[in-house]
């Protein structure tokens, strides 16, 4: 895997672009200051999380370009990164993880994508040890086990609703 982190411009604080060999995709993460946690960042754009999602360096560059001043040779650099991995094979951990990659959590990595997937109802789930800011699908039975988007961790997770006190945000 390669990862090149560059200073962002406009709304972006930084941009990471690179090649993920196990997923066979280029990726782009555009970071900005977290809207609710001072000093933290979150990926408001994260593409290249599903197998083969961004098959070319040009696809990744097109997504990143509005948010960063890219070096003129970034396309060649990314393609060289990809070519260096051609003789590399998955290790035991990567082989074990591959069956799970196709699960929905692999493709829902930011709030916009979560909302597009139907996670539109904001709730706060509180227990004695954790407080979670979540997005759930409308009509979710909050006393059951359900899937929710964690707005702070930027990922989907399964929640045991009976372990939390859940209130609308």
XYZ file of N, CA and C in Angstrom:
507
model
N 0.851 -1.175 0.000
C 0.000 0.000 0.000
C 0.890 1.229 0.000
N 0.442 2.220 -0.732
C 1.148 3.499 -0.693
C 0.191 4.551 -0.165
N 0.741 5.611 0.378
C -0.086 6.697 0.913
C 0.737 7.975 0.840
N 0.226 8.946 0.097
C 0.873 10.238 -0.040
C -0.067 11.275 0.569
N 0.394 11.965 1.617
C -0.437 12.952 2.308
C 0.067 14.346 1.936
N -0.871 15.173 1.473
C -0.546 16.515 1.000
C -1.419 17.539 1.711
N -0.924 18.766 1.886
C -1.758 19.806 2.491
C -2.963 20.108 1.596
N -4.122 20.242 2.211
C -5.329 20.531 1.460
C -5.472 22.013 1.184
N -6.503 22.336 0.402
C -6.828 23.733 0.148
C -8.342 23.903 0.275
N -8.768 25.152 0.425
C -10.180 25.480 0.611
C -10.714 24.762 1.858
N -11.731 23.914 1.717
C -12.350 23.262 2.875
C -11.539 22.085 3.403
N -10.542 21.624 2.671
C -9.760 20.448 3.058
C -8.528 20.849 3.858
N -8.290 20.136 4.963
C -7.067 20.381 5.725
C -5.915 19.526 5.205
N -6.233 18.336 4.689
C -5.215 17.483 4.070
C -5.898 16.499 3.126
N -5.095 15.937 2.229
C -5.587 14.946 1.271
C -4.584 13.803 1.228
N -5.081 12.578 1.376
C -4.249 11.381 1.223
C -4.682 10.687 -0.060
N -3.703 10.263 -0.844
C -3.971 9.571 -2.098
C -2.963 8.442 -2.215
N -3.399 7.284 -2.726
C -2.469 6.167 -2.826
C -3.081 4.946 -3.472
N -2.376 3.832 -3.317
C -2.755 2.544 -3.905
C -2.913 1.529 -2.788
N -4.034 0.780 -2.794
C -4.298 -0.285 -1.829
C -4.283 -1.611 -2.578
N -3.167 -2.339 -2.491
C -3.027 -3.579 -3.238
C -4.047 -4.641 -2.856
N -4.315 -4.908 -1.570
C -5.288 -5.965 -1.252
C -6.682 -5.696 -1.834
N -7.081 -4.430 -1.892
C -8.386 -4.104 -2.478
C -8.303 -3.879 -3.985
N -7.093 -3.752 -4.521
C -6.935 -3.524 -5.949
C -7.556 -2.213 -6.396
N -7.334 -1.170 -5.602
C -7.927 0.126 -5.909
C -7.013 1.260 -5.455
N -7.086 2.362 -6.176
C -6.497 3.599 -5.673
C -7.483 4.173 -4.672
N -7.034 5.076 -3.816
C -7.936 5.665 -2.824
C -7.628 7.141 -2.638
N -8.619 7.846 -2.121
C -8.492 9.265 -1.793
C -9.229 9.518 -0.485
N -8.577 10.191 0.440
C -9.214 10.677 1.660
C -9.020 12.182 1.703
N -10.127 12.907 1.780
C -10.070 14.353 1.922
C -10.518 14.668 3.343
N -9.608 15.252 4.116
C -9.868 15.521 5.529
C -10.236 16.984 5.735
N -11.051 17.211 6.764
C -11.358 18.568 7.181
C -11.528 18.555 8.697
N -11.491 19.723 9.341
C -11.680 19.754 10.786
C -13.018 19.119 11.173
N -12.993 18.357 12.256
C -14.210 17.694 12.730
C -15.220 18.754 13.166
N -16.489 18.603 12.801
C -17.473 19.643 13.112
C -17.811 19.776 14.602
N -17.525 18.724 15.399
C -17.916 18.783 16.804
C -16.778 18.551 17.794
N -15.616 18.121 17.328
C -14.516 17.802 18.242
C -13.315 18.658 17.873
N -12.985 19.614 18.732
C -11.862 20.510 18.468
C -10.559 19.731 18.359
N -9.743 20.111 17.382
C -8.436 19.497 17.199
C -8.463 18.167 16.458
N -9.631 17.667 16.087
C -9.746 16.402 15.367
C -10.141 16.656 13.923
N -9.864 15.672 13.069
C -10.261 15.741 11.672
C -11.164 14.559 11.348
N -11.873 14.671 10.248
C -12.657 13.544 9.753
C -12.602 13.541 8.232
N -12.775 12.357 7.667
C -12.737 12.215 6.212
C -14.113 12.535 5.653
N -14.245 13.707 5.029
C -15.543 14.015 4.457
C -15.660 13.467 3.045
N -14.563 13.052 2.455
C -14.584 12.253 1.226
C -13.612 11.094 1.446
N -14.082 9.876 1.210
C -13.230 8.698 1.331
C -13.657 7.730 0.245
N -12.920 7.718 -0.833
C -13.208 6.856 -1.977
C -12.075 5.853 -2.139
N -12.435 4.675 -2.650
C -11.451 3.615 -2.828
C -11.461 2.655 -1.656
N -12.645 2.431 -1.072
C -12.768 1.525 0.069
C -13.334 0.171 -0.324
N -13.796 0.038 -1.560
C -14.345 -1.228 -2.040
C -13.410 -1.798 -3.108
N -13.377 -3.108 -3.246
C -12.490 -3.713 -4.237
C -12.696 -3.130 -5.636
N -11.592 -2.651 -6.241
C -11.618 -2.133 -7.600
C -12.381 -0.840 -7.802
N -12.737 -0.141 -6.734
C -13.570 1.064 -6.848
C -12.942 2.144 -7.727
N -11.653 2.412 -7.549
C -10.938 3.403 -8.359
C -9.807 2.673 -9.082
N -10.082 2.127 -10.267
C -9.106 1.260 -10.927
C -7.910 1.981 -11.538
N -7.989 3.297 -11.708
C -6.883 4.024 -12.338
C -6.426 5.183 -11.461
N -5.175 5.548 -11.623
C -4.653 6.722 -10.918
C -5.441 7.959 -11.333
N -5.834 8.035 -12.596
C -6.594 9.191 -13.086
C -7.915 9.348 -12.344
N -8.574 8.235 -11.996
C -9.839 8.301 -11.251
C -9.620 8.912 -9.873
N -8.535 8.526 -9.206
C -8.226 9.078 -7.884
C -7.844 10.554 -7.991
N -7.061 10.890 -8.984
C -6.621 12.271 -9.180
C -7.817 13.184 -9.426
N -8.772 12.718 -10.202
C -9.967 13.522 -10.495
C -10.732 13.873 -9.222
N -10.824 12.939 -8.288
C -11.521 13.195 -7.020
C -10.722 14.149 -6.142
N -9.413 13.961 -6.076
C -8.568 14.760 -5.183
C -8.327 16.174 -5.679
N -8.268 16.365 -6.990
C -7.820 17.634 -7.583
C -8.501 18.897 -7.060
N -9.805 18.913 -6.803
C -10.406 20.164 -6.312
C -9.954 20.567 -4.902
N -9.328 19.643 -4.164
C -9.027 19.880 -2.760
C -7.545 19.987 -2.437
N -6.669 19.881 -3.470
C -5.232 19.846 -3.211
C -4.476 20.275 -4.471
N -3.325 20.892 -4.268
C -2.427 21.170 -5.385
C -1.536 19.937 -5.539
N -1.858 19.115 -6.533
C -1.138 17.861 -6.740
C 0.160 18.093 -7.495
N 1.221 17.352 -7.147
C 2.459 17.433 -7.921
C 2.202 16.977 -9.354
N 2.923 17.541 -10.286
C 2.745 17.200 -11.697
C 2.994 15.737 -12.017
N 3.808 15.063 -11.210
C 4.143 13.665 -11.489
C 3.349 12.678 -10.631
N 2.245 13.131 -10.007
C 1.513 12.244 -9.094
C 0.941 11.024 -9.821
N 0.501 11.183 -11.058
C -0.013 10.040 -11.808
C 1.046 8.966 -11.994
N 2.247 9.369 -12.379
C 3.349 8.418 -12.554
C 3.748 7.786 -11.218
N 3.733 8.588 -10.159
C 4.071 8.073 -8.830
C 3.076 7.001 -8.398
N 1.794 7.281 -8.572
C 0.765 6.311 -8.178
C 0.841 5.041 -9.009
N 1.061 5.185 -10.294
C 1.161 4.007 -11.155
C 2.404 3.187 -10.792
N 3.500 3.846 -10.438
C 4.700 3.133 -9.978
C 4.402 2.389 -8.682
N 3.667 3.035 -7.765
C 3.258 2.361 -6.517
C 2.492 1.076 -6.833
N 1.556 1.146 -7.780
C 0.758 -0.025 -8.152
C 1.645 -1.113 -8.745
N 2.519 -0.729 -9.673
C 3.368 -1.709 -10.347
C 4.308 -2.418 -9.369
N 4.754 -1.723 -8.344
C 5.662 -2.338 -7.356
C 4.998 -3.471 -6.586
N 3.674 -3.543 -6.599
C 2.972 -4.567 -5.827
C 2.542 -5.761 -6.670
N 2.859 -5.777 -7.958
C 2.361 -6.835 -8.836
C 2.773 -8.238 -8.393
N 3.929 -8.405 -7.842
C 4.378 -9.726 -7.417
C 4.056 -10.041 -5.967
N 3.228 -9.223 -5.328
C 2.899 -9.398 -3.915
C 1.583 -10.164 -3.772
N 1.521 -11.061 -2.800
C 0.320 -11.865 -2.570
C -0.225 -11.599 -1.173
N -1.499 -11.907 -0.986
C -2.140 -11.719 0.311
C -1.511 -12.625 1.360
N -1.333 -12.079 2.555
C -0.901 -12.868 3.691
C -2.104 -13.512 4.359
N -1.888 -14.273 5.426
C -2.989 -14.977 6.088
C -4.093 -14.031 6.595
N -3.711 -12.900 7.164
C -4.723 -11.980 7.688
C -5.558 -11.379 6.559
N -4.914 -11.034 5.446
C -5.653 -10.474 4.312
C -6.592 -11.511 3.710
N -6.131 -12.756 3.590
C -7.000 -13.815 3.058
C -8.202 -14.030 3.973
N -7.981 -13.982 5.270
C -9.087 -14.177 6.217
C -10.077 -13.021 6.174
N -9.603 -11.810 5.897
C -10.478 -10.639 5.892
C -11.288 -10.486 4.614
N -10.818 -11.027 3.512
C -11.469 -10.811 2.217
C -12.959 -11.163 2.204
N -13.429 -12.244 2.853
C -14.874 -12.520 2.813
C -15.725 -11.409 3.447
N -15.131 -10.622 4.321
C -15.890 -9.585 5.004
C -15.855 -8.243 4.286
N -14.969 -8.083 3.330
C -14.783 -6.800 2.659
C -16.031 -6.371 1.902
N -16.757 -7.301 1.346
C -17.941 -6.963 0.563
C -19.093 -6.491 1.441
N -19.000 -6.664 2.759
C -20.056 -6.220 3.672
C -20.232 -4.711 3.570
N -21.406 -4.225 3.852
C -21.752 -2.815 3.691
C -20.787 -1.876 4.404
N -20.199 -2.303 5.518
C -19.307 -1.411 6.252
C -18.097 -1.001 5.437
N -17.732 -1.796 4.441
C -16.564 -1.454 3.630
C -16.826 -0.255 2.729
N -18.083 0.009 2.398
C -18.383 1.073 1.464
C -18.983 2.306 2.125
N -19.371 2.240 3.378
C -19.944 3.392 4.078
C -18.884 3.933 5.024
N -18.136 4.943 4.566
C -17.018 5.485 5.327
C -17.135 6.980 5.603
N -18.261 7.598 5.235
C -18.452 9.002 5.576
C -19.939 9.275 5.721
N -20.268 10.393 6.335
C -21.654 10.683 6.660
C -22.523 10.834 5.415
N -21.985 11.418 4.361
C -22.771 11.585 3.136
C -23.175 10.224 2.563
N -22.230 9.278 2.533
C -22.526 7.945 2.014
C -23.508 7.224 2.931
N -23.372 7.414 4.246
C -24.317 6.810 5.190
C -25.727 7.330 4.953
N -25.855 8.632 4.749
C -27.180 9.208 4.492
C -27.756 8.678 3.176
N -26.909 8.544 2.150
C -27.366 7.976 0.879
C -27.848 6.539 1.062
N -27.247 5.808 2.013
C -27.626 4.426 2.288
C -28.855 4.329 3.190
N -29.418 5.476 3.569
C -30.656 5.472 4.348
C -30.508 5.746 5.824
N -29.296 5.976 6.301
C -29.064 6.276 7.716
C -29.246 7.784 7.909
N -30.472 8.205 8.187
C -30.794 9.632 8.188
C -31.324 10.144 9.519
N -31.656 9.262 10.455
C -32.232 9.670 11.734
C -31.125 9.754 12.799
N -30.873 10.963 13.313
C -29.797 11.177 14.290
C -30.277 10.866 15.701
N -29.482 10.088 16.428
C -29.772 9.756 17.824
C -28.476 9.793 18.639
N -28.631 9.928 19.941
C -27.521 9.811 20.885
C -27.767 8.546 21.697
N -26.792 7.635 21.697
C -26.876 6.397 22.472
C -25.890 6.512 23.627
N -26.392 6.393 24.843
C -25.564 6.593 26.023
C -25.625 5.372 26.928
N -24.454 4.935 27.388
C -24.372 3.883 28.406
C -23.446 4.402 29.494
N -23.201 3.603 30.483
C -22.318 4.064 31.556
C -20.878 4.235 31.078
N -20.516 3.611 29.940
C -19.137 3.666 29.464
C -18.955 4.416 28.155
N -20.008 4.540 27.347
C -19.872 5.125 26.011
C -21.038 6.044 25.692
N -20.752 7.083 24.950
C -21.782 7.914 24.339
C -21.484 7.952 22.849
N -22.462 7.557 22.060
C -22.289 7.475 20.616
C -23.248 8.429 19.922
N -22.725 9.166 18.938
C -23.558 9.969 18.058
C -23.801 9.134 16.817
N -25.056 8.716 16.605
C -25.368 7.747 15.570
C -26.362 8.289 14.554
N -26.314 7.711 13.377
C -27.377 7.841 12.387
C -27.964 6.451 12.196
N -29.287 6.341 12.275
C -29.968 5.065 12.072
C -30.995 5.238 10.959
N -31.440 4.132 10.427
C -32.502 4.184 9.416
C -33.822 4.481 10.123
N -34.676 5.301 9.526
C -35.990 5.566 10.126
C -36.735 4.261 10.376
N -37.408 4.178 11.518
C -38.166 2.984 11.863
C -37.351 1.898 12.522
N -36.065 2.141 12.773
C -35.212 1.135 13.420
C -35.723 0.841 14.822
N -35.808 -0.449 15.185
C -36.170 -0.854 16.545
C -34.937 -0.654 17.421
N -34.942 0.420 18.197
C -33.767 0.800 18.986
C -33.559 -0.069 20.226
N -34.490 -0.985 20.510
C -34.324 -1.921 21.629
C -33.768 -3.264 21.170
N -33.438 -3.373 19.883
C -32.920 -4.621 19.325
C -31.443 -4.441 18.982
N -30.883 -5.416 18.275
C -29.567 -5.241 17.676
C -29.790 -4.622 16.304
N -29.111 -3.512 16.027
C -29.313 -2.811 14.768
C -27.991 -2.246 14.279
N -27.937 -1.951 12.986
C -26.766 -1.332 12.393
C -26.967 0.168 12.395
N -25.922 0.906 12.761
C -25.974 2.367 12.807
C -24.654 2.922 12.301
N -24.699 4.159 11.848
C -23.493 4.857 11.428
C -22.999 5.696 12.603
N -21.771 5.460 13.045
C -21.152 6.212 14.133
C -20.537 7.473 13.541
N -21.081 8.629 13.904
C -20.664 9.892 13.302
C -19.270 10.317 13.744
N -18.780 9.820 14.857
C -17.439 10.174 15.314
C -16.378 9.252 14.735
N -16.648 7.969 14.686
C -15.678 7.003 14.147
C -15.787 6.867 12.632
N -16.844 7.438 12.044
C -17.062 7.382 10.591
C -17.097 5.944 10.090
N -17.939 5.124 10.730
C -18.068 3.741 10.299
C -19.414 3.185 10.738
N -19.838 2.114 10.067
C -21.030 1.408 10.495
C -20.651 0.457 11.612
N -21.573 0.286 12.551
C -21.349 -0.683 13.613
C -22.675 -1.290 14.020
N -22.601 -2.465 14.629
C -23.790 -3.113 15.154
C -23.940 -2.725 16.612
N -25.141 -2.275 16.978
C -25.415 -1.772 18.323
C -26.434 -2.690 18.985
N -26.175 -3.072 20.229
C -27.151 -3.792 21.045
C -27.939 -2.730 21.796
N -29.104 -2.377 21.279
C -29.875 -1.249 21.794
C -30.218 -1.344 23.255
N -30.368 -2.555 23.781
C -30.730 -2.718 25.179
C -29.596 -2.298 26.121
N -28.382 -2.113 25.602
C -27.257 -1.675 26.433
C -27.163 -0.164 26.539
N -28.052 0.560 25.861
C -27.956 2.021 25.787
C -29.291 2.677 26.121
N -29.188 3.906 26.573
C -30.331 4.799 26.631
C -30.250 5.627 25.352
N -31.269 5.575 24.509
C -31.194 6.217 23.198
C -32.252 7.306 23.088
N -31.788 8.504 22.752
C -32.655 9.672 22.635
C -32.418 10.342 21.278
N -33.428 11.031 20.736
C -33.199 11.797 19.510
C -32.143 12.869 19.765
N -31.374 13.199 18.721
C -30.349 14.219 18.864
C -30.990 15.591 19.002
